Amino acid sequence: MKSMSTDSSSFSAYELASPSGTGRAKSRSIGSDSSTGQRDVTIVVLLLTIIALSCLLVYKSVDKPLQEMLPQWKTNLYSQNQTSLKTIQQTKPVSELERVLMNAAMEDNTVIITALNYAWTAPNSTFDLFLESFQTGLGTKKLLKHVIAVCLDSKAYDRCLQVHSHCYLINATDSDELSGKKLFMSPGYLKLIWRRMDLLKEVLSFGYNFLFTDADILWLRDPFPRFFPEIDFQISCDLYNGKPSDKNNHINSGFTYVKANNKTRIFYEYWCNSSERFPNRHDQDVFNSIKNEPFVLELGITMRF
Ligand SMILES: *[C@@H]1O[C@H](CO)[C@@H](O)[C@H](O)[C@H]1NC(C)=O
Ligand SMILES: *[C@@H]1O[C@H](CO)[C@@H](O)[C@H](O)[C@H]1NC(C)=O
Ligand SMILES: *[C@@H]1O[C@H](CO)[C@@H](O)[C@H](O)[C@H]1NC(C)=O
Ligand SMILES: *[C@@H]1O[C@H](CO)[C@@H](O)[C@H](O)[C@H]1NC(C)=O
Ligand SMILES: *[C@@H]1O[C@H](CO)[C@@H](O)[C@H](O)[C@H]1NC(C)=O
């Protein structure tokens, strides 16, 4: 290939531009007249070079897609063959959650997540106000396309699909139980809170940063410029003592910004796991119980309040 491209560099467009008549005339004279024959050979070599180079370029540009396209092609071919279909899906599964994340993510893989049950999605209620705030807020309109509404029951999901482009229905066999109004700290409320925590853990494990926002927060300004850029975990507070690094601040998990990395992924796993050690407690209580445990301190996760 190298020698061919060296050759081609010594030929110029001038030779390609030579009168078309000569090309035709000379093709007949190959072998008889040595000088014109050589020119024909050079033209043939030139053409071959161009063809070979363009083939190489095309090949290089499709190099990867080709490999990725192949399984899809196979999927179509064997679409009625359950066995082979299954094998292909196992090699590259894309879950519904991943699909929603991909569609909603910003360029830096950040998503805004809120959680809904049907009680909050009734027309003219919380969710409508929440969405409207993005339209009215300063610099918030552009963020709306990154908001994922995580629905805890199918009624909320149906309603979400009518008014918003990124909806995700949590797989819940007990969705009826999750759908109504929940009194603070009732068993249904706790179930809902921990279901939400599991989901956020999953989001991190897929490598997406998230800003979780309760749906009863109105977005009047873009909060992103306000966050500390290098911090793993930033969370709002019910009671704030003015010291952003102080773990004694009393957290409120309704507004939480988390960068996806190994520390946060493991922290969320640990936080969710700890709900079993501290039964009948909500996420904030469990957070307070584990925040100074050796496991968390050794993890080295950075936090701001
Ligand atoms: C379906 O898959 C099985 C197992 O891979 C294979 O033996 C069979 O030939 C396939 N059938 C068709 C129609 O491709
Ligand atoms: C929603 O609220 C507005 C203002 O209060 C009212 O005009 C409208 O009829 C309500 N729509 C529904 C569907 O309840
Ligand atoms: C949905 O949840 C049920 C139990 O809650 C579980 O058995 C099932 O495997 C889950 N389905 C998916 C697709 O995750
Ligand atoms: C995160 O953990 C995975 C496996 O647990 C490891 O392969 C990877 O190197 C880790 N990344 C960093 C940045 O520590
Ligand atoms: C959480 O629990 C699961 C299942 O028991 C376990 O595999 C995992 O290692 C635990 N993770 C942490 C960080 O404690």
Coordinates of C-alpha atoms and ligand atoms in Angstrom, one line a residue:
M1 CA 0.0 0.0 0.0
K2 CA 2.8 2.4 0.9
S3 CA 4.6 2.0 -2.5
M4 CA 1.3 2.6 -4.3
S5 CA 0.5 5.7 -2.5
T6 CA 4.1 7.0 -3.2
D7 CA 3.5 6.4 -6.8
S8 CA 0.2 8.2 -6.8
S9 CA 1.7 11.3 -5.2
S10 CA 4.0 11.7 -8.2
F11 CA 1.1 11.6 -10.6
S12 CA -1.0 14.7 -10.8
A13 CA -4.5 15.5 -11.6
Y14 CA -3.0 16.7 -14.9
E15 CA -2.7 13.1 -16.1
L16 CA -6.3 12.4 -15.2
A17 CA -7.3 15.5 -17.0
S18 CA -5.6 14.5 -20.2
P19 CA -7.9 14.5 -23.2
S20 CA -10.4 11.7 -23.1
G21 CA -9.7 10.7 -26.7
T22 CA -6.1 9.8 -26.0
G23 CA -7.1 7.4 -23.2
R24 CA -9.4 5.5 -25.6
A25 CA -6.9 5.5 -28.4
K26 CA -4.1 4.2 -26.3
S27 CA -5.9 1.4 -24.6
R28 CA -5.6 -0.3 -27.9
S29 CA -1.9 0.4 -28.3
I30 CA -0.7 -1.3 -25.0
G31 CA 2.3 -3.4 -25.8
S32 CA 2.9 -2.0 -29.3
D33 CA 4.2 1.5 -28.4
S34 CA 6.3 1.4 -25.3
S35 CA 6.0 5.1 -24.3
T36 CA 2.2 5.4 -24.7
G37 CA 1.8 1.9 -23.2
Q38 CA 3.6 3.1 -20.1
R39 CA 1.2 6.1 -19.8
D40 CA -1.7 3.7 -20.0
V41 CA -0.1 1.6 -17.3
T42 CA 0.4 4.6 -15.2
I43 CA -3.2 5.6 -15.7
V44 CA -4.4 2.1 -14.8
V45 CA -2.1 2.1 -11.8
L46 CA -3.5 5.5 -10.8
L47 CA -7.0 4.4 -11.1
L48 CA -6.3 1.3 -9.1
T49 CA -4.6 3.4 -6.5
I50 CA -7.6 5.7 -6.2
I51 CA -10.0 2.7 -6.0
A52 CA -7.8 1.0 -3.5
L53 CA -7.5 4.2 -1.4
S54 CA -11.2 4.9 -1.4
C55 CA -11.9 1.2 -0.5
L56 CA -9.5 1.6 2.4
L57 CA -11.2 4.8 3.5
V58 CA -14.6 3.3 3.3
Y59 CA -13.5 0.2 5.1
K60 CA -11.8 2.2 7.9
S61 CA -14.9 4.3 8.4
V62 CA -17.2 1.4 8.6
D63 CA -14.8 -0.8 10.5
K64 CA -16.6 -0.5 13.9
P65 CA -20.2 0.0 12.8
L66 CA -19.8 -3.0 10.6
Q67 CA -19.1 -5.2 13.6
E68 CA -21.9 -3.6 15.6
M69 CA -24.3 -3.8 12.7
L70 CA -23.7 -7.5 12.2
P71 CA -25.6 -8.7 15.3
Q72 CA -28.6 -6.5 14.4
W73 CA -28.6 -8.1 10.9
K74 CA -28.5 -11.5 12.6
T75 CA -31.3 -10.5 14.8
N76 CA -33.5 -9.7 11.8
L77 CA -32.5 -12.9 10.0
Y78 CA -33.3 -15.1 13.0
S79 CA -36.0 -12.9 14.4
Q80 CA -38.3 -16.0 14.6
N81 CA -35.5 -18.1 16.2
Q82 CA -35.9 -17.5 19.9
T83 CA -32.7 -19.3 20.8
S84 CA -30.3 -17.2 18.7
L85 CA -32.2 -14.1 19.5
K86 CA -31.7 -14.7 23.2
T87 CA -28.0 -15.3 22.7
I88 CA -27.6 -11.9 20.9
Q89 CA -29.5 -10.0 23.5
Q90 CA -27.4 -11.5 26.2
T91 CA -24.2 -10.2 24.6
K92 CA -25.5 -6.6 24.5
P93 CA -28.6 -6.0 26.6
V94 CA -30.0 -2.5 26.7
S95 CA -32.6 -2.3 29.4
E96 CA -35.5 0.1 29.3
L97 CA -33.8 2.2 32.0
E98 CA -30.6 2.5 29.9
R99 CA -32.6 3.5 26.9
V100 CA -34.4 6.3 28.8
L101 CA -31.1 7.4 30.3
M102 CA -29.4 7.5 26.9
N103 CA -32.2 9.6 25.4
A104 CA -32.4 12.1 28.2
A105 CA -28.7 12.5 29.2
M106 CA -26.8 15.8 28.7
E107 CA -23.4 15.6 26.9
D108 CA -21.6 14.9 30.1
N109 CA -24.0 12.0 31.0
T110 CA -26.0 13.9 33.6
V111 CA -29.7 13.4 34.0
I112 CA -32.3 15.2 36.1
I113 CA -34.6 12.7 37.9
T114 CA -37.8 13.1 39.7
A115 CA -40.2 10.5 41.0
L116 CA -43.9 10.4 40.7
N117 CA -46.9 8.4 41.8
Y118 CA -50.4 8.9 40.5
A119 CA -51.3 11.2 43.4
W120 CA -48.8 13.7 42.1
T121 CA -49.6 13.4 38.4
A122 CA -53.4 14.2 38.5
P123 CA -54.1 17.0 36.0
N124 CA -53.4 20.5 37.4
S125 CA -51.5 19.1 40.3
T126 CA -47.8 18.8 41.4
F127 CA -46.3 17.4 38.2
D128 CA -47.9 20.0 35.9
L129 CA -46.6 22.8 38.1
F130 CA -43.2 21.2 38.2
L131 CA -43.0 21.1 34.4
E132 CA -44.4 24.6 34.1
S133 CA -41.6 25.9 36.3
F134 CA -39.0 24.8 33.7
Q135 CA -40.8 26.9 31.1
T136 CA -40.9 30.0 33.3
G137 CA -37.6 29.8 35.2
L138 CA -34.4 31.6 34.3
G139 CA -32.3 29.3 32.1
T140 CA -34.3 26.2 33.0
K141 CA -36.2 25.6 29.8
K142 CA -33.2 24.0 28.1
L143 CA -33.0 21.5 31.1
L144 CA -36.5 20.1 30.6
K145 CA -35.3 17.7 27.9
H146 CA -33.0 16.1 30.4
V147 CA -35.7 15.4 33.0
I148 CA -36.6 11.8 33.6
A149 CA -39.9 11.2 35.4
V150 CA -39.6 7.9 37.3
C151 CA -43.1 6.6 37.7
L152 CA -43.9 4.4 40.6
D153 CA -47.2 3.1 39.2
S154 CA -48.7 2.6 35.8
K155 CA -51.3 5.3 36.2
A156 CA -48.6 7.9 36.8
Y157 CA -46.8 6.5 33.8
D158 CA -49.8 6.8 31.5
R159 CA -50.2 10.4 32.5
C160 CA -46.5 11.1 32.2
L161 CA -46.4 9.9 28.7
Q162 CA -49.1 12.4 27.8
V163 CA -47.2 15.5 29.0
H164 CA -43.5 14.6 29.1
S165 CA -41.0 12.9 26.8
H166 CA -38.8 10.9 29.2
C167 CA -40.9 8.6 31.5
Y168 CA -39.7 5.4 33.1
L169 CA -42.0 3.0 34.9
I170 CA -40.3 1.2 37.8
N171 CA -40.9 -2.5 37.7
A172 CA -43.3 -2.9 40.6
T173 CA -45.6 -5.9 41.0
D174 CA -47.1 -3.9 43.9
S175 CA -47.7 -0.7 42.0
D176 CA -51.2 -0.4 43.2
E177 CA -49.9 -0.2 46.7
L178 CA -47.5 2.5 45.6
S179 CA -49.9 4.7 43.7
G180 CA -52.0 6.5 46.3
K181 CA -51.3 9.3 48.7
K182 CA -48.7 8.4 51.3
L183 CA -48.5 9.6 54.8
F184 CA -45.0 10.5 55.9
M185 CA -43.3 7.4 57.4
S186 CA -46.2 5.0 56.6
P187 CA -45.1 1.6 55.3
G188 CA -46.2 2.6 51.8
Y189 CA -44.1 5.8 52.0
L190 CA -41.0 3.9 53.1
K191 CA -41.4 1.4 50.3
L192 CA -41.6 4.2 47.8
I193 CA -38.6 5.9 49.2
W194 CA -36.4 2.8 49.1
R195 CA -37.7 1.9 45.6
R196 CA -36.5 5.3 44.6
M197 CA -33.1 4.8 46.2
D198 CA -32.6 1.5 44.4
L199 CA -33.3 3.3 41.1
L200 CA -30.7 6.0 41.8
K201 CA -28.2 3.3 42.7
E202 CA -28.9 1.7 39.3
V203 CA -28.5 5.0 37.5
L204 CA -25.0 5.4 39.0
S205 CA -24.1 1.9 38.1
F206 CA -24.9 2.7 34.5
G207 CA -22.4 5.6 34.7
Y208 CA -24.9 8.5 34.7
N209 CA -24.5 11.5 37.1
F210 CA -27.9 12.6 38.4
L211 CA -29.6 15.5 40.0
F212 CA -32.5 14.1 41.9
T213 CA -35.3 16.6 42.5
D214 CA -38.5 16.1 44.3
A215 CA -41.5 16.9 42.1
D216 CA -42.7 19.6 44.5
I217 CA -39.7 21.8 43.8
L218 CA -40.2 24.6 41.4
W219 CA -37.2 25.2 39.1
L220 CA -36.9 29.0 38.9
R221 CA -33.1 29.0 38.1
D222 CA -30.5 26.7 36.6
P223 CA -28.8 25.2 39.7
F224 CA -25.8 23.6 37.9
P225 CA -23.5 26.6 38.0
R226 CA -23.9 26.6 41.8
F227 CA -22.6 23.1 42.5
F228 CA -19.0 22.5 43.6
P229 CA -17.4 21.1 40.5
E230 CA -15.2 18.4 42.0
I231 CA -17.4 17.0 44.7
D232 CA -19.0 13.5 44.5
F233 CA -22.2 14.0 46.5
Q234 CA -24.1 17.3 47.2
I235 CA -27.4 17.3 49.0
S236 CA -29.9 19.8 50.3
C237 CA -30.6 20.3 54.0
D238 CA -33.6 20.8 56.3
L239 CA -31.4 22.6 58.8
Y240 CA -28.2 24.2 57.5
N241 CA -25.6 25.5 59.8
G242 CA -23.7 27.5 57.2
K243 CA -20.8 25.1 56.9
P244 CA -20.9 23.4 53.5
S245 CA -18.6 20.5 54.5
D246 CA -20.2 19.8 57.9
K247 CA -21.8 16.3 58.1
N248 CA -23.8 17.5 61.1
N249 CA -26.0 19.4 58.7
H250 CA -29.5 17.8 58.7
I251 CA -30.0 16.5 55.2
N252 CA -33.0 16.5 53.0
S253 CA -32.7 14.0 50.1
G254 CA -35.2 15.9 48.0
F255 CA -32.5 17.6 46.0
T256 CA -29.3 15.6 45.5
Y257 CA -26.6 15.9 42.9
V258 CA -24.3 12.9 42.6
K259 CA -21.4 12.2 40.2
A260 CA -21.2 8.7 38.9
N261 CA -18.0 7.1 40.0
N262 CA -16.9 4.0 42.0
K263 CA -17.1 5.9 45.3
T264 CA -20.7 7.0 44.8
R265 CA -21.7 3.7 43.2
I266 CA -20.5 1.8 46.2
F267 CA -21.8 4.4 48.7
Y268 CA -25.3 4.1 47.2
E269 CA -25.1 0.3 47.4
Y270 CA -24.0 0.5 51.0
W271 CA -26.8 3.1 51.8
C272 CA -29.4 0.8 50.2
N273 CA -28.1 -2.3 51.9
S274 CA -28.1 -0.5 55.2
S275 CA -31.9 -0.2 55.1
E276 CA -32.0 -3.8 56.3
R277 CA -29.8 -3.0 59.3
F278 CA -32.0 -0.1 60.2
P279 CA -35.6 -1.3 59.4
N280 CA -38.5 1.1 59.3
R281 CA -36.3 4.1 58.8
H282 CA -36.2 6.4 55.8
D283 CA -33.2 7.2 53.6
Q284 CA -32.3 10.4 55.5
D285 CA -32.2 8.6 58.9
V286 CA -30.1 5.8 57.5
F287 CA -27.8 8.3 56.0
N288 CA -27.3 9.9 59.4
S289 CA -26.6 6.4 60.9
I290 CA -24.0 5.4 58.3
K291 CA -22.3 8.7 57.4
N292 CA -19.6 8.3 60.0
E293 CA -19.2 4.5 59.8
P294 CA -15.6 3.4 59.0
F295 CA -16.8 1.9 55.7
V296 CA -18.0 5.2 54.4
L297 CA -15.0 7.2 55.8
E298 CA -12.6 4.8 54.1
L299 CA -14.5 5.1 50.8
G300 CA -13.3 8.7 50.8
I301 CA -16.5 10.0 49.1
T302 CA -16.6 13.8 49.2
M303 CA -19.8 15.5 50.3
R304 CA -21.2 19.0 50.5
F305 CA -24.4 20.2 52.2
Ligands
LIG1 C1 -32.3 -21.7 15.7 O1 -31.3 -21.7 16.6 C2 -30.9 -23.0 16.9 C3 -29.8 -23.0 18.0 O2 -28.9 -22.0 17.8 C4 -30.3 -23.7 15.6 O3 -29.9 -25.0 15.9 C5 -31.3 -23.6 14.6 O4 -30.8 -24.1 13.3 C6 -31.9 -22.2 14.3 N1 -33.0 -22.2 13.4 C7 -33.0 -21.4 12.4 C8 -34.2 -21.5 11.5 O5 -32.1 -20.6 12.2
LIG2 C1 -56.4 23.8 35.9 O1 -56.4 25.0 36.7 C2 -56.7 26.2 36.0 C3 -56.5 27.4 36.8 O2 -56.9 27.2 38.1 C4 -58.2 26.0 35.5 O3 -58.6 27.2 34.8 C5 -58.4 24.8 34.7 O4 -59.7 24.6 34.4 C6 -57.8 23.6 35.4 N1 -57.9 22.4 34.6 C7 -58.3 21.2 35.0 C8 -58.2 20.1 33.9 O5 -58.6 21.0 36.1
LIG3 C1 -40.0 -7.2 38.4 O1 -40.2 -7.4 39.7 C2 -40.5 -8.7 40.1 C3 -40.6 -8.8 41.6 O2 -40.9 -7.5 42.2 C4 -39.3 -9.6 39.7 O3 -39.7 -11.0 40.0 C5 -39.1 -9.5 38.2 O4 -38.0 -10.3 37.8 C6 -38.9 -8.1 37.8 N1 -38.8 -7.9 36.4 C7 -37.8 -7.3 35.8 C8 -37.9 -7.2 34.3 O5 -36.9 -6.7 36.4
LIG4 C1 -13.9 1.1 39.4 O1 -14.1 -0.2 39.7 C2 -13.9 -1.1 38.7 C3 -14.4 -2.5 39.1 O2 -14.9 -2.5 40.3 C4 -12.5 -1.1 38.3 O3 -12.3 -1.9 37.2 C5 -12.1 0.3 37.9 O4 -10.7 0.4 37.6 C6 -12.5 1.3 39.0 N1 -12.3 2.6 38.5 C7 -11.6 3.6 39.2 C8 -11.4 4.9 38.6 O5 -11.1 3.3 40.3
LIG5 C1 -24.8 -4.9 49.2 O1 -25.5 -6.1 49.3 C2 -25.2 -7.0 48.2 C3 -26.1 -8.2 48.4 O2 -26.1 -8.7 49.7 C4 -23.7 -7.4 48.2 O3 -23.5 -8.2 47.1 C5 -22.9 -6.1 48.0 O4 -21.5 -6.4 48.1 C6 -23.3 -5.1 49.1 N1 -22.6 -3.9 48.8 C7 -22.1 -3.1 49.7 C8 -21.3 -1.9 49.2 O5 -22.2 -3.3 50.9

